[in-house]
CSV table of C-alpha atoms and ligand atoms in Angstrom, one decimal:
chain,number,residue,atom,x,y,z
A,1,UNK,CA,-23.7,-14.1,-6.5
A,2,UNK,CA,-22.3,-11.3,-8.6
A,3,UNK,CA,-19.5,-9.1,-7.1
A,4,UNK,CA,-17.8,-6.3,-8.8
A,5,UNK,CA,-14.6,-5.4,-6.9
A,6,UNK,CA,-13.0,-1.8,-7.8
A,7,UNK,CA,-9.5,-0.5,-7.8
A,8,UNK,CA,-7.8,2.3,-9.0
A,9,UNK,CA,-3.6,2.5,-7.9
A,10,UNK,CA,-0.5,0.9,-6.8
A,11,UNK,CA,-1.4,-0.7,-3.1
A,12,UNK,CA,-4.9,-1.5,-4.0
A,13,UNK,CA,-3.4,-4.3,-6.5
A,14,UNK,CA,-1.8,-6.5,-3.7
A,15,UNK,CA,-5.0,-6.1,-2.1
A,16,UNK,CA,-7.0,-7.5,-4.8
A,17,UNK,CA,-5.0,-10.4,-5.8
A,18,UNK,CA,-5.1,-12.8,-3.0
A,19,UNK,CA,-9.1,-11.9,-3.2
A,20,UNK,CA,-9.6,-13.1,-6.5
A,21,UNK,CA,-7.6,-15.9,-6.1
A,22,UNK,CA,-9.6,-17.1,-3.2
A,23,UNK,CA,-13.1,-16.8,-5.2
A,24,UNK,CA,-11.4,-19.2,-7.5
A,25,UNK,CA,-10.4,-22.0,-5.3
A,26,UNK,CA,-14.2,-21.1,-3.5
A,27,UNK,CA,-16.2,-21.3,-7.0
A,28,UNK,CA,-13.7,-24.6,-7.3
A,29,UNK,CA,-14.1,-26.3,-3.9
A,30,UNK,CA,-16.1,-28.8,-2.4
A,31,UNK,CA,-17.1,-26.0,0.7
A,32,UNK,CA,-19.1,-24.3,-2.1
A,33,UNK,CA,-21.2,-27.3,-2.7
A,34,UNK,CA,-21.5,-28.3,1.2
A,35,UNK,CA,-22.4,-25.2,1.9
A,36,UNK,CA,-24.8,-22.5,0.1
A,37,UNK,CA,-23.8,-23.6,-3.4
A,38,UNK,CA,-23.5,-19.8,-4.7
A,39,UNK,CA,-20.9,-20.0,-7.2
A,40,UNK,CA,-19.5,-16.6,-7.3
A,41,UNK,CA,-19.4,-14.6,-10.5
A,42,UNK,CA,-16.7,-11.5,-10.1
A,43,UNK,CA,-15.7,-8.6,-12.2
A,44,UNK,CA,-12.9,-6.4,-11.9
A,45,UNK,CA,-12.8,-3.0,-12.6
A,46,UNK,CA,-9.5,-0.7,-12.5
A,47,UNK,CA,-10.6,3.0,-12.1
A,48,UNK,CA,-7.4,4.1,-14.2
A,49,UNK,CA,-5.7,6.5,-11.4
A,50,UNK,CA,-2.7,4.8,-11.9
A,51,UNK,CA,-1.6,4.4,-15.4
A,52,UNK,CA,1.6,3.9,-15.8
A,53,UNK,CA,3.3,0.4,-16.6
A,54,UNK,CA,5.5,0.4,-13.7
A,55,UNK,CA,2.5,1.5,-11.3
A,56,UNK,CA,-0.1,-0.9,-12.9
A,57,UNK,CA,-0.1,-3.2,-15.7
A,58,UNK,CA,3.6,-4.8,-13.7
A,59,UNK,CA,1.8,-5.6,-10.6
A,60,UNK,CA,-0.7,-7.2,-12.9
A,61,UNK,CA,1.4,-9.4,-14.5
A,62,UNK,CA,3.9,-10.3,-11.2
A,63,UNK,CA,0.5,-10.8,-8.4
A,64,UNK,CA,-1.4,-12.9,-11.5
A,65,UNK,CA,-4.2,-10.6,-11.6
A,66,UNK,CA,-6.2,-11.2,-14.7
A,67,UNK,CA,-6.8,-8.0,-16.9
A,68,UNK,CA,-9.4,-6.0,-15.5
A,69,UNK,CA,-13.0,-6.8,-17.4
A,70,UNK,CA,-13.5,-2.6,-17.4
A,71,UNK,CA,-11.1,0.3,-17.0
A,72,UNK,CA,-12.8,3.5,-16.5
A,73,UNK,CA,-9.3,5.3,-17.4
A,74,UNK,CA,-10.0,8.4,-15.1
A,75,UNK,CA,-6.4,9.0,-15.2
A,76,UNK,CA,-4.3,12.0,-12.9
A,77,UNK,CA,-6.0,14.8,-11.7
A,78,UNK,CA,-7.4,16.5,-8.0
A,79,UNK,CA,-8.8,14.7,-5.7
A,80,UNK,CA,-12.4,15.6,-6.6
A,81,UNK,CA,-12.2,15.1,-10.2
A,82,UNK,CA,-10.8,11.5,-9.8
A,83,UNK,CA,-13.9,10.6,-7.1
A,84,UNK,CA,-15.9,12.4,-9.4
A,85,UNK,CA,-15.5,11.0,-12.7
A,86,UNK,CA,-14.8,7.4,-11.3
A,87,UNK,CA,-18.3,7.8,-9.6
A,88,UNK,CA,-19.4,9.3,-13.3
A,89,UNK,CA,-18.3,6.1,-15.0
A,90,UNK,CA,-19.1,3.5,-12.1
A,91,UNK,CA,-22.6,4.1,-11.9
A,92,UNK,CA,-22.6,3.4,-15.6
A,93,UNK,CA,-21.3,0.0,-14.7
A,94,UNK,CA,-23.5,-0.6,-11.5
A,95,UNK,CA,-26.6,0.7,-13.2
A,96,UNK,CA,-25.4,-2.2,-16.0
A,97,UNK,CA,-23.9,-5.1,-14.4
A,98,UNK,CA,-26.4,-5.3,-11.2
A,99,UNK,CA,-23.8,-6.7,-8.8
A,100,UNK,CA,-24.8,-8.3,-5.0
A,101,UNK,CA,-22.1,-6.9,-3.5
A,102,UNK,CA,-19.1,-3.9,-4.5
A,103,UNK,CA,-16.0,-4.8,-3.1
A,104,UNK,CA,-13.3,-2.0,-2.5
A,105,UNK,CA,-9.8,-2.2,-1.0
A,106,UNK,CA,-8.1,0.3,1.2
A,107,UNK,CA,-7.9,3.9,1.1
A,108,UNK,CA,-7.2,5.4,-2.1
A,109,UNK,CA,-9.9,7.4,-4.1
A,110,UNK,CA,-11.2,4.5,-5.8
A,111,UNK,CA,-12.2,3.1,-2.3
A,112,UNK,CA,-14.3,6.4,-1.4
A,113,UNK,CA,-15.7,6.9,-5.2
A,114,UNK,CA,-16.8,2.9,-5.4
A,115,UNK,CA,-18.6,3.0,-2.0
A,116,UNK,CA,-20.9,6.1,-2.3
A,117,UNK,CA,-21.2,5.0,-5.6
A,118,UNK,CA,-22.8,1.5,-5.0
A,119,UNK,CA,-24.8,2.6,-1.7
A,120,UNK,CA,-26.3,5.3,-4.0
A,121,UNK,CA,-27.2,2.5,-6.2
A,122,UNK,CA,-28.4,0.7,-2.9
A,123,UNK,CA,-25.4,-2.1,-3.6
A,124,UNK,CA,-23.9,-4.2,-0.8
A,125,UNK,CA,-20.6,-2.7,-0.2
A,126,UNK,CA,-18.0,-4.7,1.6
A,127,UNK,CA,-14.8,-2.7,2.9
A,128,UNK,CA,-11.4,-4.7,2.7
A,129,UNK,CA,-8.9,-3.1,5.9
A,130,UNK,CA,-11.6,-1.4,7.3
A,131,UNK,CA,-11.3,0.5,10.5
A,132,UNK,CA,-8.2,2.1,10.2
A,133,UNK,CA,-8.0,5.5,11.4
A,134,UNK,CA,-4.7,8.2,11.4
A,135,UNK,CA,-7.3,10.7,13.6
A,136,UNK,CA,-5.1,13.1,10.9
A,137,UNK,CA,-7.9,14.7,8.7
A,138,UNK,CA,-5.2,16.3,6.5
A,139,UNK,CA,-4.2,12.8,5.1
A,140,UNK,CA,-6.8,12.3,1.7
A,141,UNK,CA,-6.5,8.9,3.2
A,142,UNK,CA,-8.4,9.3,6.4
A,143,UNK,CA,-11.1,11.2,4.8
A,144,UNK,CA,-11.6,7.9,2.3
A,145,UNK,CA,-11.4,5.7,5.1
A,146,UNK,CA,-13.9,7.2,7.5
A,147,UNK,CA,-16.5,7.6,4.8
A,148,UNK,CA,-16.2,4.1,2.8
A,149,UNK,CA,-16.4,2.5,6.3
A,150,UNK,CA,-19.9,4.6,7.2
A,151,UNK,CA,-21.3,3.3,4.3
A,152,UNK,CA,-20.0,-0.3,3.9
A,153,UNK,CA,-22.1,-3.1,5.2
A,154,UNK,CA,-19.4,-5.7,5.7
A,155,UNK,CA,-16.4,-4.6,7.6
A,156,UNK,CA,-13.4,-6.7,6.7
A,157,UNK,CA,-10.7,-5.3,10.0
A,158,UNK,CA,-6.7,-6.6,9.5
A,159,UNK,CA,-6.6,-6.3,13.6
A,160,UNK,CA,-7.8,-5.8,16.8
A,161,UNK,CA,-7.0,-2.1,17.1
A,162,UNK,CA,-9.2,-1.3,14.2
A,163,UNK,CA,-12.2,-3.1,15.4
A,164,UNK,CA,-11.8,-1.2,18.5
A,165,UNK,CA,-12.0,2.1,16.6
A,166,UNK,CA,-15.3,1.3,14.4
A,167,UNK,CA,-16.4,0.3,18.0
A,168,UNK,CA,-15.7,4.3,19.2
A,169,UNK,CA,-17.4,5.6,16.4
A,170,UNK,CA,-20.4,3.1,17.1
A,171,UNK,CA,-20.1,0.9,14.3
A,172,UNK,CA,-22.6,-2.5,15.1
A,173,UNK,CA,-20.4,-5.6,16.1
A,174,UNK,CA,-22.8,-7.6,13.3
A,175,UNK,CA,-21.0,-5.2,10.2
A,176,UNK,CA,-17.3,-6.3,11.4
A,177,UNK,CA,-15.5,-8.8,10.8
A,178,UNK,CA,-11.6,-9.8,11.9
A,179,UNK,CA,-10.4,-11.4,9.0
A,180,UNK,CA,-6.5,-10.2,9.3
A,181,UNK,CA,-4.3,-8.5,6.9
A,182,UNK,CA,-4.5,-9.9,2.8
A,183,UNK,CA,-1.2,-7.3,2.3
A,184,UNK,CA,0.4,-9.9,4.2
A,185,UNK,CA,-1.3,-12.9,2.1
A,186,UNK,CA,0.3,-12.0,-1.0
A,187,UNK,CA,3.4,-11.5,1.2
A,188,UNK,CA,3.9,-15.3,1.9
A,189,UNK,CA,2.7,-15.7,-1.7
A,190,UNK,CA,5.6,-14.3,-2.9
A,191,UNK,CA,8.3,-14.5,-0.7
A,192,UNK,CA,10.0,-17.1,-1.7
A,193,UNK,CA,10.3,-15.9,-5.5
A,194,UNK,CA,11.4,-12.7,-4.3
A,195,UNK,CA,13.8,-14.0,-2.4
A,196,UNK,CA,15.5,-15.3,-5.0
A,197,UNK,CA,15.8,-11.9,-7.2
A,198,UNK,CA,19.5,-10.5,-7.1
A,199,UNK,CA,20.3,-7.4,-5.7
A,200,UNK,CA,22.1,-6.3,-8.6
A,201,UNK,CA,19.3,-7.1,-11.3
A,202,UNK,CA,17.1,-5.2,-9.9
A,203,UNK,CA,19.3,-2.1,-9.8
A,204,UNK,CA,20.2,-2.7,-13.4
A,205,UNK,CA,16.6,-3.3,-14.3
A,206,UNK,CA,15.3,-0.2,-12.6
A,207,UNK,CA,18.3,2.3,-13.0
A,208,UNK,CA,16.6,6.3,-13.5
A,209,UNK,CA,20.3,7.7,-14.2
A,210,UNK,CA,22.6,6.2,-16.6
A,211,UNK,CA,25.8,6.0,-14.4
A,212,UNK,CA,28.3,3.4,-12.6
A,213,UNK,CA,27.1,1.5,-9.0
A,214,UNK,CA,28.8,-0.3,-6.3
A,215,UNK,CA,26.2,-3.4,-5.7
A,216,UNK,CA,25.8,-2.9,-2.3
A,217,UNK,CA,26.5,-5.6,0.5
A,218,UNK,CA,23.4,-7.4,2.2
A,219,UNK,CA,22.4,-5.8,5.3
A,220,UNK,CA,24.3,-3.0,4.4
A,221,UNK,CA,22.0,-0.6,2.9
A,222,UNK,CA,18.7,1.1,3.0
A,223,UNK,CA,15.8,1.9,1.2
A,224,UNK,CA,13.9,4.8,1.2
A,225,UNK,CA,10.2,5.6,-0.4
A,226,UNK,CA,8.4,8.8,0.2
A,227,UNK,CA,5.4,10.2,-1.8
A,228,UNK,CA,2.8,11.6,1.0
A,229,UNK,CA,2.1,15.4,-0.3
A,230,UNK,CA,2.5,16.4,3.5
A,231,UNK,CA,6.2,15.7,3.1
A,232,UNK,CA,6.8,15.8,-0.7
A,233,UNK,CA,4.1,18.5,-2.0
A,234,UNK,CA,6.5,21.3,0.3
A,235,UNK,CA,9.8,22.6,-0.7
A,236,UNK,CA,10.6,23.8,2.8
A,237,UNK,CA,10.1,19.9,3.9
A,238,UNK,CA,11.0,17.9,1.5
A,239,UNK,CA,14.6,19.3,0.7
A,240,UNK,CA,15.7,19.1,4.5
A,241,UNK,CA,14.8,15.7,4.3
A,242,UNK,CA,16.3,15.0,0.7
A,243,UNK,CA,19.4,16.9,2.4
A,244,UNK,CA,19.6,14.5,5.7
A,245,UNK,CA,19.2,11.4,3.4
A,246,UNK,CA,21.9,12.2,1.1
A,247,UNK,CA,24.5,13.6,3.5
A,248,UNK,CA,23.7,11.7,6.5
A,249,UNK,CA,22.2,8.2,5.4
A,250,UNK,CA,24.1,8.1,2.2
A,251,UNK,CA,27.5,8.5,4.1
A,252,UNK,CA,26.5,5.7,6.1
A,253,UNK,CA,25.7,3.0,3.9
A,254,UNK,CA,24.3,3.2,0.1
A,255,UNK,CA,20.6,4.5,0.3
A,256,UNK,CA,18.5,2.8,-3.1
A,257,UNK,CA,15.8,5.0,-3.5
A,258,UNK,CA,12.6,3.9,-6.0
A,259,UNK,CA,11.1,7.3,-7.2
A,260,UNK,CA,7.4,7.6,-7.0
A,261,UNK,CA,5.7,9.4,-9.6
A,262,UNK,CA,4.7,12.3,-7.8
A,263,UNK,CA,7.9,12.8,-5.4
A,264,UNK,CA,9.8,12.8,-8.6
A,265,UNK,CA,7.2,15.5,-10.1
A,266,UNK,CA,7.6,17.6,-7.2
A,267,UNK,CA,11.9,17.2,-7.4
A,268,UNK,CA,11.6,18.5,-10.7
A,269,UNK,CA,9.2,21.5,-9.6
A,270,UNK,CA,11.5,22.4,-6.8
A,271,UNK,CA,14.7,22.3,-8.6
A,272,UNK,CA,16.0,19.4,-7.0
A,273,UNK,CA,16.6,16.9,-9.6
A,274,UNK,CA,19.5,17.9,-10.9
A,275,UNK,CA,21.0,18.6,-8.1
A,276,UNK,CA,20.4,14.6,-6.8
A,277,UNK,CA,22.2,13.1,-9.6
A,278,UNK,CA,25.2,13.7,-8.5
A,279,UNK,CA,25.3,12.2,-5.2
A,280,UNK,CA,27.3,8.5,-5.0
A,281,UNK,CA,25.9,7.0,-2.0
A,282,UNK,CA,22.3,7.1,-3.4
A,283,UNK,CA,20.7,4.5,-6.2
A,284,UNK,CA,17.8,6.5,-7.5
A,285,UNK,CA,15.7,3.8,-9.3
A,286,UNK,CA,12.3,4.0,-11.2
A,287,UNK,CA,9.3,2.8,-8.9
A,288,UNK,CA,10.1,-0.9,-9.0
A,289,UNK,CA,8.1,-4.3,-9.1
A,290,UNK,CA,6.1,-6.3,-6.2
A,291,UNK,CA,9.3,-9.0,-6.2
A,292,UNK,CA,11.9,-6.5,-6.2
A,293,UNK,CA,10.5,-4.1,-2.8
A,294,UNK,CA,9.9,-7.2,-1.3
A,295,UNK,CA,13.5,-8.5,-2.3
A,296,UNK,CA,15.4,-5.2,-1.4
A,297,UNK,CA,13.4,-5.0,2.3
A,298,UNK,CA,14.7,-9.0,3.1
A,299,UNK,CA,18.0,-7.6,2.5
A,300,UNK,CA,18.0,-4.3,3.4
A,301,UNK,CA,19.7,-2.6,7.0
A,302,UNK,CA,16.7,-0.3,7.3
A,303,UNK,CA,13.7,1.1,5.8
A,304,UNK,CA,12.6,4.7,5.7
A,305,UNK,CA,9.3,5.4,4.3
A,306,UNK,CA,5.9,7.2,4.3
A,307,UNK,CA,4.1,4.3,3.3
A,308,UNK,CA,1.6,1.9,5.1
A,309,UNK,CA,1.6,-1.0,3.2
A,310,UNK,CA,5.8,-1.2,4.3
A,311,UNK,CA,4.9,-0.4,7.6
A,312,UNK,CA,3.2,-3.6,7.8
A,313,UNK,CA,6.0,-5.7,5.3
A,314,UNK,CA,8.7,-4.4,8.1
A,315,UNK,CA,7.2,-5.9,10.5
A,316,UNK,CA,6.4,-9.0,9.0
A,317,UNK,CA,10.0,-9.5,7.7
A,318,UNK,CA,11.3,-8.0,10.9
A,319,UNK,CA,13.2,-4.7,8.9
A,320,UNK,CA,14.0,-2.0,11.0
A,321,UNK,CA,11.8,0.8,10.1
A,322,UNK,CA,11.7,4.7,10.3
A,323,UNK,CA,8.1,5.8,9.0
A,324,UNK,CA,8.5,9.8,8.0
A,325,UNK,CA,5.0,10.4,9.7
A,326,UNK,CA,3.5,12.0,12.6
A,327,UNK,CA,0.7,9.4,12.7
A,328,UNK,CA,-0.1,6.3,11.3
A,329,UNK,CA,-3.2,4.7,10.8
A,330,UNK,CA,-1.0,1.1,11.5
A,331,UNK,CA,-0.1,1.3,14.9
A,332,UNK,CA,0.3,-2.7,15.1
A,333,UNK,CA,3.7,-2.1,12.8
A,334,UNK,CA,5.1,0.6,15.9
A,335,UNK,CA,7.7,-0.9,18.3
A,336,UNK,CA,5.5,0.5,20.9
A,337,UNK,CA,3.4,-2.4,19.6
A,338,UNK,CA,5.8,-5.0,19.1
A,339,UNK,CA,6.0,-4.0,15.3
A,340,UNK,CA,9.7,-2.9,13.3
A,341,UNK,CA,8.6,1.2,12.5
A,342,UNK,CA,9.0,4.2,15.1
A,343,UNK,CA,7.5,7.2,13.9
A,344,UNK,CA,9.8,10.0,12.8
A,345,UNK,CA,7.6,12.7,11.4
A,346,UNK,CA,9.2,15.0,9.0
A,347,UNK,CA,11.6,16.7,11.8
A,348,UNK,CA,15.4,16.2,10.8
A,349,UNK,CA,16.7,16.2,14.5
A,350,UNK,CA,13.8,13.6,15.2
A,351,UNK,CA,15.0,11.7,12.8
A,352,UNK,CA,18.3,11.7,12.8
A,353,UNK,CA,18.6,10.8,16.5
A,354,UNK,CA,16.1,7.7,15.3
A,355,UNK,CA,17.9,6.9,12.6
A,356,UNK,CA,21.5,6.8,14.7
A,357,UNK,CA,19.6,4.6,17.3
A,358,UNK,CA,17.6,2.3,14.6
A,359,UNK,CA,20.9,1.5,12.5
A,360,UNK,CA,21.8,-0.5,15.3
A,361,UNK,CA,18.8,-2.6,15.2
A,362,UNK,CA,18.6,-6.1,14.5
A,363,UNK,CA,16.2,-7.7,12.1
A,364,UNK,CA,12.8,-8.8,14.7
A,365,UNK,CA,10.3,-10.3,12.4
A,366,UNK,CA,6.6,-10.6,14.5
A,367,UNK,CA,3.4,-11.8,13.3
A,368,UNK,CA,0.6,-10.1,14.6
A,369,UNK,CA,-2.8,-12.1,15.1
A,370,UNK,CA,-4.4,-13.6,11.6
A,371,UNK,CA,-1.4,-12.1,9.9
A,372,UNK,CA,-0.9,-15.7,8.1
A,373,UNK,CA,-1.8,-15.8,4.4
A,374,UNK,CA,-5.1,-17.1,4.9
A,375,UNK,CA,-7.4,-13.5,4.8
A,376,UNK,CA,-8.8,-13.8,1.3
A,377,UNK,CA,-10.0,-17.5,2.4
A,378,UNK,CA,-11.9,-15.7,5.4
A,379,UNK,CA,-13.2,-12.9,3.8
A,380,UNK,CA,-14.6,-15.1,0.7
A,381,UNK,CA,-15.8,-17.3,3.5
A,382,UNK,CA,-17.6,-14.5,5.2
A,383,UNK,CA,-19.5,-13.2,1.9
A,384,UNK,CA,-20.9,-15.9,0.9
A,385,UNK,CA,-22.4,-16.7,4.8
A,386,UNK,CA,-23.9,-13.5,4.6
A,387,UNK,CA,-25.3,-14.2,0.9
A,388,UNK,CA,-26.8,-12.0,-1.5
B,1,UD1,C1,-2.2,7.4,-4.4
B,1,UD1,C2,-3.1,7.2,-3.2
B,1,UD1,C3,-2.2,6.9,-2.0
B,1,UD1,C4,-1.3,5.7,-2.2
B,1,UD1,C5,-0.4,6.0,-3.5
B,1,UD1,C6,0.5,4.9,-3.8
B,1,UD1,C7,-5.2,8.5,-3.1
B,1,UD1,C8,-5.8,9.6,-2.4
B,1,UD1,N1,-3.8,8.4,-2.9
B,1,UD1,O1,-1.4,8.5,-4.2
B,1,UD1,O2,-3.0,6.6,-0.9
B,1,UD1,O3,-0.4,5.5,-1.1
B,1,UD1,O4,-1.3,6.2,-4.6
B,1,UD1,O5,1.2,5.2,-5.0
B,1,UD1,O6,-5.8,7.8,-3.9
B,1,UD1,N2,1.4,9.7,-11.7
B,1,UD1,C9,2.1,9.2,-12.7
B,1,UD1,N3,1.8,7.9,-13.2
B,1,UD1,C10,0.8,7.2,-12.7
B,1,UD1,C11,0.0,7.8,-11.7
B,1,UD1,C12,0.3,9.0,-11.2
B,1,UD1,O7,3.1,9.8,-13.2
B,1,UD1,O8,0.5,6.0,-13.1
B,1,UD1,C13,1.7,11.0,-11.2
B,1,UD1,C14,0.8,12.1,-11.7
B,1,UD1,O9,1.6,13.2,-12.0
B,1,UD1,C15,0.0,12.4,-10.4
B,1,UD1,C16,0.9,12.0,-9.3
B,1,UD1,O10,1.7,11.0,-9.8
B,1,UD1,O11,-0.4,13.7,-10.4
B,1,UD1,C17,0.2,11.5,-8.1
B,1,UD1,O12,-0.7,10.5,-8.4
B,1,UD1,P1,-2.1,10.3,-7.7
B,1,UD1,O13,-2.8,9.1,-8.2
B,1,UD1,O14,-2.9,11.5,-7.7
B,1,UD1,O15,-1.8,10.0,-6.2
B,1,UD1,P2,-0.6,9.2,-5.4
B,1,UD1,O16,0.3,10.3,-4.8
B,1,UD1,O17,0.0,8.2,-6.3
């Protein structure tokens, strides 16, 4: 059975690791013969939306993903010339490899270019954390998700809640299947290598501006990641926020802050950057590696982010966590839900009265259901039932 899995940036790599590993130990197990006997033949291609080393090629090396067999190097650009030239250059590759299946990961562009490409090419798409839904149409995200899960015939869900949601939209029970959350196998994975990383080496290792820092003390500090255009893409947003971090947070404890590419892009554009490097209580770092977010989150007082995929490591690691959204298409990770994040939106007073309350939080790790490490097993499982 031939399967061609496609990704293209940053959280699609931790998606795609536990994955392959598990088509090794199936192509290498006894199951394999007991059961159909399909050895699996899979081929990775990386879209090229994220380029950089720190973005790519280091998640590579740290997760043990081998270099992808094809990179279409698409590269920056909208939305619709990314989807567009990835589904350019993919059909090249369908058209030539004649995979069984396509196998794409989360929400990003590649995820929405690789599963209109490969239905067009009437390919078996299967959809890894499928049935996700924000309900925010503004979110490039949601649109990605909605579609890719339309067309995918295998609908791999990491919880209840999402299943519940294809259901609504009339999705067949026989196209789902609850497999869990494989963010949360490379989690275990890794944990206990990123565990023992030292705060200070990763600050050194990462540092954006050349200048003096106090190591700060465990549980003592937070971390902060933001890169969602609804909060980063608006001058009139994002420097009220930038303002409440540095002032309020960073008066509180030391705030280490990994830049993201495009948050750094729109600092620049606004005429912030300058202006940040001269604040004491905040560690601006470059984006840093698997190990060290995963380090910096055991150790850290709080989180604030507009990610997912930290959403879901918070409450996993128990981290008290303040996500800078109005929705979320994770609601499992909300305290509501017996998750670590309450959602703050981009409203200072929200989030400063949040914040005052959450810095008193203790560390409550939960694990929701078939959040264990074993995903990749039951998904690998699952393809090979339903065959070629
Ligand atoms: C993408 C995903 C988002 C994910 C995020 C994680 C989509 C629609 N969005 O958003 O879901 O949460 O990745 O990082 O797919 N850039 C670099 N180096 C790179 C890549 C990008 O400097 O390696 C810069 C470029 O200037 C680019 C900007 O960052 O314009 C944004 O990159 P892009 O890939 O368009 O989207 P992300 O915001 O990273």
């Amino acid at each position: 059975m031939k399967i061609i899995s496609l990704v293209g940036a940053r959280p699609n790599f931790m998606k795609i690791a536990p994955f392959i590993k598990a088509i090794d130990k199936y192509n290498s197990s006894e199951f394999r013969v007991q059961g159909s006997g399909l050895t699996i033949n899979h081929i990775l291609v990386h879209t090229g939306q994220h380029y950089d080393d720190r973005m790519s090629r280091a998640f590579f090396e740290a997760l043990g993903i081998p270099d992808a067999d094809i990179n279409l190097g698409i590269g920056s650009g909208s939305h619709a010339e990314q989807v567009g030239n990835t589904m350019i250059a993919f059909e090249k590759v369908l058209k030539q490899e004649k995979p069984d299946w396509v196998v794409v990961v989360g929400d990003v562009n590649a995820t929405l270019a690789g599963s209109v490409t490969a239905k067009k090419e009437h390919i078996k798409c299967a959809h890894i954390e499928a049935g996700l839904r924000s309900g925010d149409m503004k979110m490039p995200e949601e649109v990605n998700r909605l579609i890719t899960d339309r067309l995918s015939d295998l609908l791999f869900t990491p919880d209840r809640i999402s299943n519940e949601n294809l259901h609504k939209e009339g999705v067949v029970e026989s196209r789902i299947r609850f497999v869990g959350n494989i963010m949360i196998d490379t989690l275990e994975a890794n944990r206990e290598k990123a565990a023992q990383l030292k705060l200070n080496d990763i600050i050194t290792d990462n540092l954006l501006f050349n200048r003096d820092f106090k190591t700060p003390e465990e549980n003592n500090f937070a971390v902060l990641t933001l890169h969602r255009p609804s909060n980063v893409d608006h001058k009139d947003i994002f420097e009220p926020i930038v303002d409440f971090l540095m002032h309020e947070v960073g008066k509180d404890m030391p705030l280490i802050w990994p830049v993201h590419p495009r948050a750094r892009k729109q600092l620049e554009l606004f005429g912030l950057w300058e202006k940040l490097e001269k604040h004491e209580n905040v560690i601006f770092l470059h984006p840093v590696g698997y190990h060290q977010m995963l380090r910096m989150n055991m150790g850290a007082r709080l989180l604030l982010t507009d990610s997912g995929g930290l959403q879901e490591e918070c409450t996993i690691l128990g981290t008290p966590c303040l996500t800078l959204r109005w929705n979320t298409e994770r609601p499992v990770t909300l305290r509501e839900h017996g998750g670590a994040s309450v959602l703050v939106g981009n409203n200072i007073e929200r989030l400063r009265k949040e914040y005052n309350y959450t810095k008193h939080l203790d560390r409550n790790p939960v694990r929701p259901e078939l959040w264990d490490g074993y995903t990749a097993d039951r998904i690998v499982e699952e393809l090979v039932k339903f065959g070629k």
